[in-house]
Short mmCIF file of C-alpha atoms in Angstrom, two decimals:
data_model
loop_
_atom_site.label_atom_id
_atom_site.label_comp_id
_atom_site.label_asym_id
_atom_site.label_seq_id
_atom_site.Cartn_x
_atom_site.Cartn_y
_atom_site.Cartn_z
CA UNK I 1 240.56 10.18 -77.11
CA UNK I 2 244.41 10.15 -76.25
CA UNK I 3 244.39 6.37 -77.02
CA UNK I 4 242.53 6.82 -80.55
CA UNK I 5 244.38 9.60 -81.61
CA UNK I 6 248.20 7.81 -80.83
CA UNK I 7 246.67 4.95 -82.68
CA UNK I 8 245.75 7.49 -85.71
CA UNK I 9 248.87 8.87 -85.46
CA UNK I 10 250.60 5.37 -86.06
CA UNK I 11 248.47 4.09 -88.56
CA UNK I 12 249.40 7.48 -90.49
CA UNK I 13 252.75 6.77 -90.19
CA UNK I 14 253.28 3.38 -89.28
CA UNK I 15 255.21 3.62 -86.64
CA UNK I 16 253.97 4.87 -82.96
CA UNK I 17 256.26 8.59 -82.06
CA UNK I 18 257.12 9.82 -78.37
CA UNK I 19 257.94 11.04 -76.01
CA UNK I 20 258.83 13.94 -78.64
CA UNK I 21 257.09 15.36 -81.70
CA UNK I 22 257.07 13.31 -84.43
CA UNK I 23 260.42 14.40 -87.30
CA UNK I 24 259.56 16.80 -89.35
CA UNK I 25 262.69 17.67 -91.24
CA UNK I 26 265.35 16.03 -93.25
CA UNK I 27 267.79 14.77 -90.47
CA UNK I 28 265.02 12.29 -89.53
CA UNK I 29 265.42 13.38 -85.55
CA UNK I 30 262.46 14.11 -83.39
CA UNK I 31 262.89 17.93 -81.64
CA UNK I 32 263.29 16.99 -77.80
CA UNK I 33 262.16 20.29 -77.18
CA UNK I 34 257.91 19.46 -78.02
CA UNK I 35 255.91 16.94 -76.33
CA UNK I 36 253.92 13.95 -78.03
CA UNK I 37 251.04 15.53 -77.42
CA UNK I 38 251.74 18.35 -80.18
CA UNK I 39 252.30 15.82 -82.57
CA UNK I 40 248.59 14.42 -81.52
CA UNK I 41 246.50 18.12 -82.08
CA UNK I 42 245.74 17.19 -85.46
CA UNK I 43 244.12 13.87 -84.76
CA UNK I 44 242.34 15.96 -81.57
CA UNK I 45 240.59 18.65 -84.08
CA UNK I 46 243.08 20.70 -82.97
CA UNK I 47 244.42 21.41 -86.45
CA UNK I 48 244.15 25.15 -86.26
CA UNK I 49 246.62 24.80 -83.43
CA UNK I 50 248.99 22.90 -84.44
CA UNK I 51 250.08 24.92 -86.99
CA UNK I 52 250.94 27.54 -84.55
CA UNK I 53 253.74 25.76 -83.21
CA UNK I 54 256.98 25.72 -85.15
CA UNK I 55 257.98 22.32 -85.10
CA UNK I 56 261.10 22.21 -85.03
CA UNK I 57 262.23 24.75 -81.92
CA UNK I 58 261.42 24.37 -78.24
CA UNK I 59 257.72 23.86 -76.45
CA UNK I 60 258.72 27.52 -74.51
CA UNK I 61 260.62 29.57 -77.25
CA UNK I 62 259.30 32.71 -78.50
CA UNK I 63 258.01 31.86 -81.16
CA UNK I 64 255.90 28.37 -79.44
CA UNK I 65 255.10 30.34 -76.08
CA UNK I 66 251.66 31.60 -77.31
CA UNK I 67 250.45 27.55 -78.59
CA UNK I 68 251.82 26.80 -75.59
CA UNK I 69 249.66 28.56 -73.15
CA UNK I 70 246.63 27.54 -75.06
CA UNK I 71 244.76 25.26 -72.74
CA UNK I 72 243.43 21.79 -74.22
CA UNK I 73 240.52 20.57 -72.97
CA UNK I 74 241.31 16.25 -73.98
CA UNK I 75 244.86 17.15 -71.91
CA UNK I 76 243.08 17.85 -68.86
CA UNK I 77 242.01 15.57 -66.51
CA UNK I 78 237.80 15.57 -65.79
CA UNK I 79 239.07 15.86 -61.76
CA UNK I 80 240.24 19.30 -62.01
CA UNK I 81 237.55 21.69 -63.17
CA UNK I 82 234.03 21.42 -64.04
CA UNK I 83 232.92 20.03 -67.20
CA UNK I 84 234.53 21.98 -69.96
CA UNK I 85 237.31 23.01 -68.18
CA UNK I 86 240.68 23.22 -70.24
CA UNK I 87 244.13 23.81 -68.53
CA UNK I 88 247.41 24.33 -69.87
CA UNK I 89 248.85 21.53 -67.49
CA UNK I 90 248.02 17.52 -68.01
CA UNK I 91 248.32 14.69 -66.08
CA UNK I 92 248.40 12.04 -69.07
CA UNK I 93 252.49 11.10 -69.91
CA UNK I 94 253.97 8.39 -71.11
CA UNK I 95 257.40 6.27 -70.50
CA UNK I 96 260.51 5.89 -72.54
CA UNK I 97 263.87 4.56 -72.30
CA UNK I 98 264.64 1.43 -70.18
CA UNK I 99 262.55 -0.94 -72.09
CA UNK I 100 259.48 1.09 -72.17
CA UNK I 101 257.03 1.59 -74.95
CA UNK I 102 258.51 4.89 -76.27
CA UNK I 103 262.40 5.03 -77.15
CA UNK I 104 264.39 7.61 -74.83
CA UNK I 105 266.12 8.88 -78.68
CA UNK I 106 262.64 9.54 -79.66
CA UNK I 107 262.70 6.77 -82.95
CA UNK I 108 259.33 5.66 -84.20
CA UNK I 109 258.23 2.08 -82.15
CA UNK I 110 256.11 -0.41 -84.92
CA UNK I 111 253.54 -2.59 -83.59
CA UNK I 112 256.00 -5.53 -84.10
CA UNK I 113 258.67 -4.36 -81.60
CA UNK I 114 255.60 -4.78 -78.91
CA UNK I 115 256.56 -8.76 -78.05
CA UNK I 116 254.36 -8.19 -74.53
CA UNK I 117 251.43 -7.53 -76.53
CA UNK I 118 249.87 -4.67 -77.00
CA UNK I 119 247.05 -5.47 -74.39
CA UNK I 120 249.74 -5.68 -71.82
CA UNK I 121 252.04 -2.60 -72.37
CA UNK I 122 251.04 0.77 -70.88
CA UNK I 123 251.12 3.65 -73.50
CA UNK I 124 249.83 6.44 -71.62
CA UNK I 125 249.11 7.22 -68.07
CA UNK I 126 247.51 9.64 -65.66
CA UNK I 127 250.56 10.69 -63.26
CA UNK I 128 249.76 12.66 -59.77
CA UNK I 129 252.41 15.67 -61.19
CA UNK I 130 250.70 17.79 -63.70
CA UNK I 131 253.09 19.13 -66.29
CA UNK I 132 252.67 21.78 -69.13
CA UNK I 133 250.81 19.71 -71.74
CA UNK I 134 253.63 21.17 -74.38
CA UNK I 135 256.65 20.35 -72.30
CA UNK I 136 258.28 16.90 -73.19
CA UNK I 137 258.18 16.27 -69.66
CA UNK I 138 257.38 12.80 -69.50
CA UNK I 139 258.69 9.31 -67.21
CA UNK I 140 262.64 8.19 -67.88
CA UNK I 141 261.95 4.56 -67.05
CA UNK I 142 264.66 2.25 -65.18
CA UNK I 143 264.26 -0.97 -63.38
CA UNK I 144 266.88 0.49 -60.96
CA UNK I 145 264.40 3.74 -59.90
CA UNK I 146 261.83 4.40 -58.29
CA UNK I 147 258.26 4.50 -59.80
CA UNK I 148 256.38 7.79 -60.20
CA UNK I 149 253.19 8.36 -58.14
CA UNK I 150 250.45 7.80 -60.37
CA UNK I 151 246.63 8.87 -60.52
CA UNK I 152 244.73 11.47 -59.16
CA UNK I 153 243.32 12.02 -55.10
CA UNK I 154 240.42 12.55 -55.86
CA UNK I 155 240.12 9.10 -57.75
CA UNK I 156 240.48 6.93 -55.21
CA UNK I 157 239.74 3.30 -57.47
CA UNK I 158 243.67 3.39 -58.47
CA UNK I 159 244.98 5.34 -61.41
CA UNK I 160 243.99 4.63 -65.79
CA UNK I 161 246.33 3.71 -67.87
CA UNK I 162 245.79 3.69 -72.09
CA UNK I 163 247.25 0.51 -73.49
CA UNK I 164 249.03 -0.07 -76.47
CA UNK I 165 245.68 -2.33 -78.43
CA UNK I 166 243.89 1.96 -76.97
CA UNK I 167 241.98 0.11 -74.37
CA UNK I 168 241.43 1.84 -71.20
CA UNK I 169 242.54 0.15 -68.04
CA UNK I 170 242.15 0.83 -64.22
CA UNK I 171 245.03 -0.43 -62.15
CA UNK I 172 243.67 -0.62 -58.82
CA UNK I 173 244.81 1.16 -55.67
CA UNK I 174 247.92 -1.10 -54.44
CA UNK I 175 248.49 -2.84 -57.39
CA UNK I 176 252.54 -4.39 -56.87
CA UNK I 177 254.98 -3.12 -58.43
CA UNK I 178 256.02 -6.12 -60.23
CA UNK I 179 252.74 -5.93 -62.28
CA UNK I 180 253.32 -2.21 -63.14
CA UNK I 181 257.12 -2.43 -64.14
CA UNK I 182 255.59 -5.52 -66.42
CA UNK I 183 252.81 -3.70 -68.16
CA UNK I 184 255.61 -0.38 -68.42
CA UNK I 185 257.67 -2.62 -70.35
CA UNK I 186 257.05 -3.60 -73.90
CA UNK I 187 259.50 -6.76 -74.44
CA UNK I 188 260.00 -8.11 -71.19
CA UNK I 189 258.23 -11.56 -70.97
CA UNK I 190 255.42 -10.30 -68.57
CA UNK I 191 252.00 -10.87 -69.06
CA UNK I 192 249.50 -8.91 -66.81
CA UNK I 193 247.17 -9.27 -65.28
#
């Protein structure tokens, strides 16, 4: 659903946006302070809630607090409750910066800037740290760091990843690194596989 709506997002636009909300004013600058995944509510059915939020101040101001708390059931991963359980946290972030998909100044990424191919770039995917699903709280990406410990204990295949082309992909359980840095990247050569 995360996938779908990113790709309804960008067809809407043109452009993919993250790790921020989309621009909404004149200036033509995303608002560091909400997460992607308010920009997405309206391609989730979550219309009504989206226009709680003012767009352009912080995911925890005053006047965002009360969105912010609302818990979003497609934000929550299936491993933490039972079925139809909605928390205010989320596993599902994305990477920018460092030759990742998403720019770390928050500009819009087209299709074309995605030389890897869009079966071979990771666009979203399910990290072991829950964050608050309205917090821009996502993965600075660097060759030079460490990677972030992805998936979830209790699934013990590996972690999911969305791709760029919205596919859904299981990187097994000790997958190298190599082959994740490659499919994090969006111009860097690498195939995966």
């Amino acid at each position: 659903q995360v996938g779908l709506a990113l790709h309804n997002d960008m067809f809407a636009y043109d452009a993919f946006s993250g790790p921020y909300v989309r621009s909404t004013g004149f200036d033509n600058k995303p608002n560091t302070g909400l997460s992607w995944r308010v920009g997405l509510l309206p391609h989730l059915e979550h219309e009504s809630l989206s226009r709680k939020f003012n767009m352009r101040e912080s995911w925890d101001s005053p006047a965002n607090r009360a969105a912010s708390d609302t818990p979003v059931k497609v934000y929550t991963s299936p491993f933490d409750g039972p079925p139809g359980y909605a928390s205010v946290n989320t596993p599902y972030r994305v990477f920018y910066g460092g030759g990742a998909f998403f720019n770390e100044d928050g500009s819009p990424v087209r299709v074309g800037a995605v030389s890897d191919g869009m079966s071979n770039t990771i666009l979203v995917v399910h990290a072991a740290e829950q964050v608050p699903w309205a917090a821009p709280r996502d993965f600075k990406y660097s060759a030079a760091t460490p990677l972030p410990k992805l998936g979830h204990p209790d699934m013990r295949g590996g972690t999911q990843a969305v791709l760029a082309d919205g596919s859904v992909r299981t990187f097994r359980a000790g997958v190298s690194e190599e082959v994740l840095r490659a499919a994090i990247t969006r111009a860097g050569g690498e195939t995966i596989r």
